[in-house]
Structures are given as structure tokens and as C-alpha cells.
Amino acid sequence: MPAKPNSRNWNDVQTAIAAVAVVLTLGLWNLFAQPAKSASAQTEQPPTPPPSEPPAAIEPTAIPQVKIMFTQAAPQTVTTSEQQVPKKKKNKNNDGGGGGGTVTQTKSS
Amino acid sequence: MAAEAVERSHRPSHPDMLHRLKFRAMGCEMLAVVDRETAPVKLSQVPEWFEEWEQSLSRFRYDSELTRLNQTCGQPVRVSEILWDVFLTASKAERMTNGLVTPTLLDAIIEAGYDRPFDELPDRLDQIQPDPAAPISDSVLTTSQPLTAISCNDSSRTITLPIGMGLDFGGVAKGWAAHRAMQRLQAEGPALIDAGGDIAISGPRADGDPWQIGIADPFHAGENIEVLYLNACGVATSGKDRRRWMHDGIFQHHIIDPLTGHPAESDLLTVTVIAPDVMQAEAAAKAAFILGSRAGLEWIEARPEFTGVFVLDNGEMLYSENADEYL
């Protein structure tokens, strides 16, 4: 009647192997299945433009351009008060290329 | 030297203050400037003035007064004071230039491809690198109708366009607007209005000095080819270095020769004219450009109230005899 302890040991080994197998399965599942889940979650999200892309880039431009022609006055006005650059003295022999003190420029319009 | 040093030390120490307002109107960058220490109240109203004038005078707005007038050929139309005043200004410019500058070339400028605001032209040439060898459209002799072909009534302020004629005030309207805005603004102090390069000046700066105005170098963007010292006057530049485009494979610009009905074939790249007011300066610059360097300079020098600075295609510069007064 001495065989009982041996069969009990075998059962313990089987239980241990089964537990290790379950742990390994769960570990591998978490290791490989998790990225797949996140990837599928990303693909399920509705497509959105990158945050850096300005909304104006995907809007039709024709209408705003016409609108600018109609109300060009309002949005782009900037008033500044400034101390003028020291004036260059009038000099008939100037080289013509200066103009550091010029207020503005006449050009073809 | 000592006396000079003492005088300098006693000079009032208040700084020169220029109040500037930049905005867009009439397809151009606009600049309004008042020279005074405290903030000018009317300066912020300038864009509204231009908006009102543009709504009346623009050929690019389908609901402008000018567009409506151009659609009612053969019928008398009562017009606003604004349009009437600009019409009279255009008439003066046409008489002064013997018909070289006329607003009756609407069909010609549209035929050349300028049928929408310049910023929206598909084949515009933004870079100001002139190419003298570029072909210009073939000249075909056409006749443009003068403004005298238009029936107008001063007392009722009505205009009757002949059938087939349309008006395009173009630079005349811009010069008129700059002059009118300057007149309104000068109550605030010495004022300057720059309407896309057409500049109206009310008088000397607050300290009595002249305003320094650069003449744009057509070969180097942003640089000056000359500096002018100006008091009460107008100054304007016309040329083919800007507002150029390709149409049917041919180089075009916006200054139409009324004798040909096509962009003027000129050996000039730009013409700058100083005149008693900016409206005259604009018309004179355009006329001189159409005439070309030789005849254009003669035309300017025959009128002592005008001063001209020309830049030729090859980069050479010509000055009228009285130019030294402003350099």
C-alpha cells in the first residue's frame, strides 16, 4: 500500500503544469493581443485632419476671396504709433539707393 | 560750429510721431499716415471711406454702381456724387493727356485678359523681373471712343453711355480716392495717403521737413532706386513691372494704348511723376509711359508743374530738368 504518495505527486505536477500553461497563455495573450486591440481601435476612429492643418486649407477658397473684395477694410487694419527713424538729410549727391528714413514707396500700381 | 551746437541743444525734444494705418482696398495695400503726437481720431475711419468709394467705383463688383452703369448702355442713369466726381476727374485726365488716358477702354483691358481682380488672374507674373525680349501682343489699330461720346448732364448728374461702351476708372479712381482721403485727414495734422503707390501728401511734416518717399527699384523688390523729398503734392508711378500676366501665351500688362487697343509697347519700365495732386500725377505717369522715353520726357518737360523720373527697360534712368528740386 505504498503507491498513494507517488500518484498524489503526479497530480501535483499536472496541476502545476496546467497552472503554468494558463499563466503563459494569458501572458502571451496580453503581449500580442493588446496592440492588435489598439490598432483596431485606431482604425475605428473617424478620420480627422491633423491638428496642425489650418481649417481654412480644407475650405473652398473662392467664396472667402470674393468676400475679401467686398470687405477688405475690416480685419487687417493695424494702427501703430512709432518714433520715426532719424531722417536722412537731403543730399543732391545721394546714391539713390538709400532711403532709411522713407515713409513709404511709390511703385507701379 | 559752437552756435550750431547750442541751437541743437535747445531744439524741442518731442519725438516725431507717425500714426500709420495699413489696410487693403481696391486690390492694393493702402497706407494712411498722420504726423502728430496724439492719436488722430479720423485715421480709423479711412478704410470705411475707401470701402464706400470702392462699392461705387469698382468694375469687379457685380453690384457696384459702376457695374450697373455699364449694364445700362443707351439709357440715362443718375449717378452718385462719388461716381460723378470721378467721371469729371477722368474727363480732365483725358483732356490733359490728349486722350492717352481714358476710362473708355474697358473692352480692351478685358480682351487682354484682365477680366477679374488681379490677385485672381491665373497667369499673373508676380515677380518683377522684366524681360524686354518678351513678346507683346500684336498691335491692331483700333479706335477707342472718347469720353465726349458720352452724353452727360451736369444739373441732373446723369450719364448716358453709348451702346457698346463700358467705363473702367482704374488708376483714376485710386488717385481720386487717395486725394479725397488726404483732404479729409489733413484736419488731423500733416497727412499722407498711399493708395498702392499713388501717394497724396497734404503738406510738410509737423516739424516743417519734407516727407521722404522712395521710388521702388523695379529690378530689386523692396529697394529704392531714388528718394524724393516732398511737401504738398501727389506722386504716382506707372509701369509694366507689376500687374503683368500671360494671356494666350502673350505677355500683357494693364496700361492700354488707346491707339492700338492693346498693352502699350513702351521702352519704359516705370515712370514716376510728381504733380500738384496725385490725380494729375497718375494720369501724367501713364501718358508718359505710353509715349515712351523720348516723347514722354518731352511731354513732361513741356509742363513745368510736372517732374518725371523714368526707368527704361535696360535699367537706364532719365530725369526731367526740374527733378533736382525733389532729390
XYZ file of C-alpha atoms in Angstrom:
436
model
C 0.000 0.000 0.000
C 2.836 2.426 -0.524
C 1.766 3.698 -4.033
C -0.531 6.503 -2.863
C 2.072 9.171 -2.264
C 3.510 8.754 -5.810
C 0.173 9.255 -7.593
C -0.509 12.298 -5.451
C 2.849 13.777 -6.531
C 1.972 13.204 -10.173
C -1.314 15.005 -9.718
C 0.517 17.935 -8.168
C 2.885 18.058 -11.153
C -0.069 18.037 -13.559
C -1.737 20.854 -11.658
C 1.452 22.863 -11.680
C 1.924 22.332 -15.433
C -1.672 23.360 -16.095
C -1.259 26.490 -13.982
C 1.948 27.431 -15.797
C 0.212 26.841 -19.158
C -2.671 29.107 -18.164
C -0.291 31.805 -16.969
C 1.780 31.559 -20.160
C -1.345 31.691 -22.318
C -2.646 34.768 -20.540
C 0.780 36.410 -20.722
C 1.172 35.764 -24.433
C -2.413 36.912 -24.995
C -1.720 40.181 -23.266
C 1.588 40.548 -25.061
C 0.284 40.084 -28.610
C -3.413 40.723 -28.427
C -3.194 44.205 -26.793
C -1.504 46.027 -29.744
C -3.983 44.454 -32.105
C -6.805 45.844 -29.996
C -5.359 49.364 -30.002
C -4.702 49.190 -33.725
C -8.250 48.196 -34.431
C -9.424 50.941 -32.113
C -7.433 53.466 -34.148
C -8.908 52.331 -37.385
C -12.371 52.591 -35.951
C -11.918 56.245 -35.106
C -13.481 58.667 -37.589
C -10.873 60.324 -39.805
C -9.878 63.744 -38.551
C -7.399 66.222 -40.034
C -4.083 66.655 -38.268
C -4.290 69.313 -35.602
C -1.621 71.405 -37.265
C -3.583 71.697 -40.510
C -5.465 75.007 -40.603
C -9.199 74.686 -41.176
C -9.005 77.210 -43.997
C -6.960 74.740 -46.022
C -9.897 72.401 -46.497
C -12.474 75.086 -47.043
C -13.347 76.265 -50.515
C -11.362 79.419 -51.211
C -13.494 81.022 -53.864
C -16.121 82.486 -51.586
C -13.729 83.939 -48.981
C -11.718 85.580 -51.761
C -14.807 87.266 -53.099
C -15.721 88.255 -49.566
C -12.354 89.879 -49.104
C -13.033 92.017 -52.126
C -16.236 93.179 -50.502
C -14.957 93.828 -47.016
C -11.272 94.316 -47.359
C -11.359 97.140 -44.906
C -12.180 95.453 -41.656
C -9.949 92.646 -40.476
C -6.418 93.513 -41.472
C -6.118 97.006 -40.091
C -3.370 97.726 -37.639
C -2.750 101.113 -36.148
C 0.680 101.862 -34.811
C 2.311 104.895 -33.377
C 6.015 104.918 -33.810
C 9.017 107.073 -33.416
C 10.396 107.780 -36.830
C 13.787 106.595 -37.927
C 16.233 109.518 -37.910
C 15.799 111.318 -41.187
C 18.456 111.269 -43.801
C 19.369 114.803 -44.760
C 18.509 115.960 -48.226
C 21.554 115.416 -50.361
C 21.719 116.037 -54.069
C 24.657 113.689 -54.292
C 22.997 110.764 -52.606
C 23.493 107.410 -54.182
C 19.820 106.875 -54.767
C 19.775 103.533 -53.111
C 19.281 104.663 -49.539
C 16.031 105.684 -48.011
C 16.376 104.575 -44.436
C 14.027 107.385 -43.382
C 11.438 106.940 -46.114
C 7.823 106.821 -45.010
C 6.634 104.779 -47.957
C 7.376 103.925 -51.563
C 5.795 104.906 -54.859
C 5.583 101.964 -57.224
C 3.632 100.764 -60.202
C 0.069 100.096 -59.194
C 30.204 125.445 -35.021
C 29.600 126.447 -31.429
C 26.452 128.366 -32.313
C 25.187 125.380 -34.216
C 25.779 123.110 -31.248
C 23.871 125.447 -28.939
C 20.947 125.602 -31.373
C 20.762 121.844 -31.492
C 20.787 121.548 -27.744
C 17.818 123.890 -27.465
C 15.778 122.053 -30.078
C 12.476 120.755 -28.635
C 12.913 117.171 -27.610
C 9.475 115.808 -28.572
C 9.748 112.789 -30.827
C 8.426 112.589 -34.367
C 5.254 110.519 -34.134
C 3.781 108.935 -37.226
C 0.432 107.274 -36.825
C 0.035 104.671 -39.531
C -2.914 102.604 -40.650
C -2.440 99.804 -43.166
C -5.323 98.075 -44.892
C -6.355 96.540 -48.194
C -8.738 98.193 -50.608
C -9.194 98.474 -54.376
C -6.972 95.438 -54.840
C -3.977 97.199 -53.250
C -2.166 97.709 -50.000
C -3.158 101.071 -48.590
C -1.366 103.229 -46.042
C -2.718 106.263 -44.213
C -0.318 108.334 -42.128
C -0.819 111.328 -39.850
C 2.118 113.172 -38.315
C 1.154 114.350 -34.840
C 1.815 113.463 -31.221
C -1.674 112.437 -30.123
C -3.713 109.735 -31.821
C -5.757 111.106 -34.739
C -9.450 110.290 -34.420
C -10.261 110.102 -38.132
C -7.474 107.716 -39.023
C -9.505 104.630 -38.166
C -12.287 105.815 -40.479
C -10.142 105.752 -43.618
C -10.890 102.101 -44.539
C -14.597 102.836 -44.341
C -14.190 105.724 -46.753
C -12.367 103.504 -49.229
C -14.973 100.782 -48.856
C -17.732 103.227 -49.744
C -15.809 104.521 -52.762
C -14.918 101.038 -53.947
C -18.515 99.937 -53.744
C -19.352 102.741 -56.129
C -16.351 102.625 -58.473
C -15.204 99.001 -58.787
C -15.726 97.179 -62.077
C -15.070 93.894 -60.296
C -18.106 94.077 -58.025
C -21.262 92.853 -59.668
C -23.390 95.149 -57.517
C -21.277 98.304 -57.721
C -22.707 101.484 -59.117
C -20.207 101.406 -61.982
C -21.195 97.855 -62.938
C -24.834 98.865 -63.029
C -23.982 101.890 -65.144
C -22.013 99.743 -67.597
C -25.045 97.461 -67.959
C -27.414 100.252 -68.945
C -25.920 101.466 -72.189
C -28.093 103.834 -74.171
C -30.140 104.907 -71.161
C -29.574 107.966 -68.969
C -28.548 106.972 -65.445
C -28.448 109.302 -62.471
C -25.220 108.635 -60.601
C -23.933 109.373 -57.114
C -21.744 112.357 -56.313
C -18.824 109.969 -55.940
C -19.124 108.488 -59.403
C -19.881 111.869 -60.921
C -16.796 113.414 -59.336
C -14.579 110.584 -60.564
C -16.143 110.845 -64.016
C -15.212 114.543 -64.120
C -11.701 113.702 -62.901
C -11.362 111.140 -65.691
C -12.563 113.733 -68.187
C -9.874 116.155 -67.029
C -7.251 113.427 -67.310
C -8.362 112.614 -70.827
C -8.172 116.258 -71.904
C -4.811 116.760 -70.199
C -3.300 113.731 -71.947
C -4.962 114.316 -75.314
C -6.883 111.082 -74.968
C -3.974 108.850 -73.953
C -5.568 108.214 -70.563
C -9.232 107.406 -70.917
C -11.644 105.213 -68.965
C -13.360 104.014 -72.138
C -11.020 101.074 -72.685
C -12.927 98.533 -70.632
C -13.382 96.136 -73.544
C -9.696 96.345 -74.456
C -8.462 95.574 -70.954
C -10.894 92.662 -70.662
C -9.821 91.381 -74.069
C -6.226 91.490 -72.855
C -7.250 89.097 -70.103
C -7.687 91.481 -67.177
C -11.246 90.360 -66.566
C -11.125 89.832 -62.817
C -9.250 91.246 -59.820
C -5.533 90.981 -60.464
C -4.979 88.679 -57.496
C -7.287 86.146 -59.131
C -5.707 86.127 -62.590
C -4.461 82.589 -63.295
C -1.292 83.502 -65.202
C -0.178 86.652 -63.474
C 3.535 87.375 -63.294
C 4.215 88.423 -59.741
C 7.971 88.580 -59.971
C 9.228 91.932 -61.126
C 12.000 90.696 -63.339
C 11.305 92.463 -66.610
C 12.145 90.644 -69.780
C 12.479 93.136 -72.611
C 12.557 90.294 -75.084
C 9.162 89.028 -74.060
C 6.729 89.366 -76.941
C 3.974 91.868 -76.576
C 0.664 91.379 -78.270
C 0.456 92.354 -81.915
C -0.804 95.848 -82.469
C -4.040 96.066 -84.337
C -5.205 99.571 -84.978
C -8.497 100.116 -83.279
C -10.308 103.239 -82.314
C -11.479 103.871 -78.788
C -14.390 106.173 -78.228
C -13.502 109.315 -76.265
C -15.433 110.430 -73.227
C -17.028 113.124 -75.388
C -19.073 110.320 -76.946
C -20.868 110.054 -73.609
C -23.931 112.203 -73.011
C -23.926 113.703 -69.566
C -25.991 116.296 -67.774
C -24.353 118.298 -65.024
C -27.540 119.604 -63.441
C -29.258 116.227 -63.207
C -25.986 114.300 -62.733
C -26.941 111.771 -65.374
C -24.655 109.795 -67.666
C -25.730 108.072 -70.867
C -23.196 105.599 -72.209
C -23.235 104.845 -75.929
C -24.205 101.284 -76.751
C -21.149 99.065 -76.565
C -19.133 101.325 -74.256
C -18.137 100.489 -70.707
C -16.126 102.512 -68.209
C -13.120 101.412 -66.181
C -11.826 104.179 -63.935
C -8.832 102.107 -62.792
C -5.985 104.276 -61.587
C -8.055 107.440 -61.840
C -10.353 106.132 -59.123
C -7.413 105.164 -56.945
C -5.788 108.563 -57.303
C -9.085 110.301 -56.665
C -9.639 108.230 -53.509
C -6.138 108.948 -52.209
C -6.609 112.661 -52.795
C -10.037 112.728 -51.184
C -8.891 110.761 -48.143
C -5.888 113.043 -47.716
C -8.159 116.095 -47.824
C -10.351 114.648 -45.082
C -7.449 113.503 -42.957
C -5.375 116.685 -43.067
C -7.664 118.266 -40.467
C -5.897 115.955 -38.007
C -2.418 117.076 -38.999
C 0.066 116.612 -41.820
C -1.304 113.611 -43.715
C -0.207 111.151 -46.355
C -2.272 108.557 -48.205
C -0.530 105.829 -50.170
C -3.005 104.018 -52.412
C -0.916 101.165 -53.761
C 1.911 103.510 -54.763
C -0.186 106.530 -55.750
C 0.566 108.968 -52.951
C -1.226 112.136 -51.849
C 0.585 114.472 -49.428
C -1.108 117.354 -47.629
C 1.977 119.440 -46.870
C 5.227 119.414 -44.925
C 5.751 117.233 -41.859
C 4.834 118.579 -38.437
C 8.412 119.766 -37.933
C 8.432 121.503 -41.325
C 10.589 118.922 -43.046
C 9.533 117.256 -46.306
C 8.301 113.664 -46.425
C 10.789 111.148 -47.700
C 9.263 108.917 -50.366
C 11.189 106.148 -52.063
C 10.838 105.257 -55.729
C 10.650 101.487 -55.901
C 13.513 99.803 -57.714
C 11.806 97.719 -60.422
C 14.741 95.332 -60.558
C 15.102 94.691 -56.813
C 11.915 94.226 -54.821
C 11.715 96.258 -51.641
C 14.582 98.586 -52.503
C 14.522 102.219 -53.548
C 16.068 103.409 -56.761
C 15.750 107.038 -55.668
C 14.464 109.033 -52.698
C 12.196 112.051 -53.112
C 11.695 114.884 -50.607
C 8.124 116.058 -50.999
C 5.744 118.571 -49.474
C 2.198 119.301 -50.682
C 1.844 117.313 -53.891
C 0.969 113.985 -55.419
C 3.324 111.345 -56.749
C 2.467 108.265 -58.773
C 4.266 105.548 -60.687
C 3.040 103.626 -63.717
C 4.825 100.764 -65.337
C 4.859 97.259 -66.699
C 6.953 95.780 -63.892
C 3.795 94.881 -61.977
C 0.303 93.784 -62.978
C 1.704 91.614 -65.717
C 0.185 88.385 -66.866
C 0.165 85.907 -69.705
C -2.884 85.686 -71.939
C -2.994 83.230 -74.835
C 0.745 82.803 -74.430
C 1.425 86.520 -74.829
C 2.849 88.904 -72.240
C 0.302 91.513 -71.203
C 0.215 94.488 -68.854
C -2.505 96.814 -67.718
C -1.627 100.082 -69.464
C -3.623 100.119 -72.666
C -2.603 102.322 -75.590
C -5.868 103.789 -76.888
C -4.428 103.982 -80.418
C -3.961 100.234 -80.631
C -6.353 98.916 -78.034
C -3.541 96.723 -76.689
C -0.996 96.982 -73.855
C 1.326 99.852 -74.717
C 4.611 98.929 -76.377
C 6.956 101.206 -74.481
C 10.697 101.240 -73.945
C 9.970 102.380 -70.398
C 9.743 100.067 -67.447
C 8.400 102.584 -64.929
C 7.502 106.264 -64.935
C 7.252 108.280 -61.711
C 5.655 111.712 -61.852
C 5.398 114.390 -59.165
C 2.471 116.746 -59.745
C 0.369 119.275 -57.821
C -2.021 116.441 -56.931
C -1.957 112.665 -57.180
C -4.721 112.519 -59.786
C -2.638 114.534 -62.233
C 0.461 112.571 -61.288
C -1.254 109.267 -62.049
C -2.558 110.408 -65.425
C 0.732 112.039 -66.413
C 2.749 108.955 -65.476
C 0.500 106.744 -67.583
C 0.606 109.131 -70.544
C 4.394 109.386 -70.440
C 4.660 105.602 -70.244
C 2.520 105.182 -73.350
C 4.512 107.827 -75.235
C 7.835 106.161 -74.466
C 11.076 107.599 -73.117
C 11.805 110.296 -75.678
C 8.335 111.692 -76.360
C 7.317 111.062 -72.770
C 10.144 113.138 -71.340
C 9.385 115.942 -73.803
C 5.741 115.823 -72.782
C 6.651 116.063 -69.085
C 9.177 118.861 -69.563
C 6.668 120.890 -71.566
C 4.614 121.043 -68.359
C 6.693 122.684 -65.621
C 4.214 121.658 -62.934
C 5.274 118.046 -63.524
C 8.512 116.281 -62.645
C 9.434 112.904 -64.085
C 11.785 110.089 -63.178
C 11.907 107.336 -65.808
C 13.391 103.848 -65.649
C 13.984 102.242 -69.037
C 13.855 98.554 -69.854
C 17.642 98.441 -69.870
C 17.876 99.981 -66.401
C 18.899 103.444 -67.585
C 17.292 106.337 -65.699
C 16.052 109.637 -67.119
C 15.142 112.732 -65.092
C 13.217 115.801 -66.130
C 15.162 119.019 -65.780
C 13.427 120.106 -62.572
C 13.930 116.772 -60.785
C 16.755 118.129 -58.635
C 14.213 120.086 -56.610
C 12.985 116.827 -55.089
C 16.170 114.757 -54.815
